[in-house]
């Protein structure tokens, strides 16, 4: 899950650099496909920030998130863009 979030952050930042906005829901726009078992990221971007959350079918009680230019919604002590799980 963390690896997928790292890859998503990289793809989102590249897209933002080109377009000036983050992808809202369609991760196909940035050619991102989650790994087997990892959910499609729930992305709720705003003006200049992008939090994302994923789950895994093998670990249903755990969630991972990253926050770009915003606080991580799951582990508030995580750094900018750093994936963290709980």
Short mmCIF file of C-alpha atoms in Angstrom, two decimals:
data_model
loop_
_atom_site.label_atom_id
_atom_site.label_comp_id
_atom_site.label_asym_id
_atom_site.label_seq_id
_atom_site.Cartn_x
_atom_site.Cartn_y
_atom_site.Cartn_z
CA UNK A 1 0.00 0.00 0.00
CA UNK A 2 2.81 2.39 0.88
CA UNK A 3 4.59 1.72 -2.40
CA UNK A 4 1.39 2.40 -4.34
CA UNK A 5 0.93 5.68 -2.48
CA UNK A 6 4.54 6.71 -3.21
CA UNK A 7 3.94 6.00 -6.90
CA UNK A 8 0.64 7.89 -6.79
CA UNK A 9 2.30 10.94 -5.21
CA UNK A 10 4.93 10.94 -7.96
CA UNK A 11 2.28 10.65 -10.69
CA UNK A 12 0.10 13.34 -9.10
CA UNK A 13 3.03 15.76 -8.79
CA UNK A 14 3.98 15.23 -12.44
CA UNK A 15 0.36 15.82 -13.49
CA UNK A 16 0.16 18.92 -11.29
CA UNK A 17 3.36 20.27 -12.81
CA UNK A 18 1.85 19.97 -16.30
CA UNK A 19 -1.74 21.03 -15.59
CA UNK A 20 -1.71 23.12 -12.39
CA UNK A 21 -4.23 20.78 -10.72
CA UNK A 22 -4.38 17.37 -9.10
CA UNK A 23 -6.37 14.46 -10.53
CA UNK A 24 -9.73 14.27 -8.80
CA UNK A 25 -11.01 10.70 -9.19
CA UNK A 26 -9.80 9.26 -12.50
CA UNK A 27 -6.37 7.77 -11.81
CA UNK A 28 -6.27 6.54 -15.42
CA UNK A 29 -5.59 10.19 -16.34
CA UNK A 30 -2.19 9.84 -14.72
CA UNK A 31 -1.72 6.23 -15.87
CA UNK A 32 -1.79 4.92 -12.30
CA UNK A 33 -2.96 1.38 -11.59
CA UNK A 34 -2.90 0.00 -8.05
CA UNK A 35 -1.18 -3.28 -7.23
CA UNK A 36 -3.21 -6.47 -6.92
CA UNK A 37 -5.31 -6.34 -3.76
CA UNK A 38 -4.85 -2.60 -3.21
CA UNK A 39 -7.96 -0.48 -3.61
CA UNK A 40 -8.27 2.32 -6.10
CA UNK A 41 -7.05 5.38 -4.19
CA UNK A 42 -9.67 7.64 -2.67
CA UNK A 43 -8.40 11.07 -3.69
CA UNK A 44 -10.02 14.27 -2.43
CA UNK A 45 -7.87 17.11 -3.78
CA UNK A 46 -8.29 20.80 -3.16
CA UNK A 47 -6.55 23.93 -4.33
CA UNK A 48 -2.88 22.93 -4.16
CA UNK A 49 -3.20 19.84 -1.94
CA UNK A 50 -3.94 16.17 -2.45
CA UNK A 51 -4.73 13.57 0.23
CA UNK A 52 -5.18 9.93 -0.83
CA UNK A 53 -6.25 6.79 1.06
CA UNK A 54 -6.00 3.10 0.11
CA UNK A 55 -6.85 -0.28 1.65
CA UNK A 56 -5.78 -3.84 0.85
CA UNK A 57 -8.03 -6.88 0.52
CA UNK A 58 -5.61 -9.01 2.59
CA UNK A 59 -5.47 -6.49 5.46
CA UNK A 60 -9.05 -5.20 5.82
CA UNK A 61 -8.45 -3.54 9.19
CA UNK A 62 -5.58 -1.36 7.96
CA UNK A 63 -5.64 1.84 5.88
CA UNK A 64 -2.78 3.84 4.44
CA UNK A 65 -2.76 7.47 3.39
CA UNK A 66 -0.52 10.22 2.13
CA UNK A 67 -1.03 13.93 2.10
CA UNK A 68 0.64 16.28 -0.38
CA UNK A 69 0.69 19.87 0.93
CA UNK A 70 -1.76 18.80 3.64
CA UNK A 71 -1.84 16.67 6.79
CA UNK A 72 -1.98 12.89 6.40
CA UNK A 73 -5.57 11.94 7.28
CA UNK A 74 -4.56 8.72 9.09
CA UNK A 75 -1.20 9.49 10.74
CA UNK A 76 -1.03 13.22 11.36
CA UNK A 77 2.66 13.08 12.31
CA UNK A 78 3.68 11.80 8.84
CA UNK A 79 5.72 14.15 6.66
CA UNK A 80 4.51 15.79 3.46
CA UNK A 81 3.80 13.10 0.86
CA UNK A 82 4.94 10.34 3.24
CA UNK A 83 2.70 7.26 3.15
CA UNK A 84 1.70 6.03 6.60
CA UNK A 85 -0.60 3.25 7.78
CA UNK A 86 -2.75 2.54 10.78
#
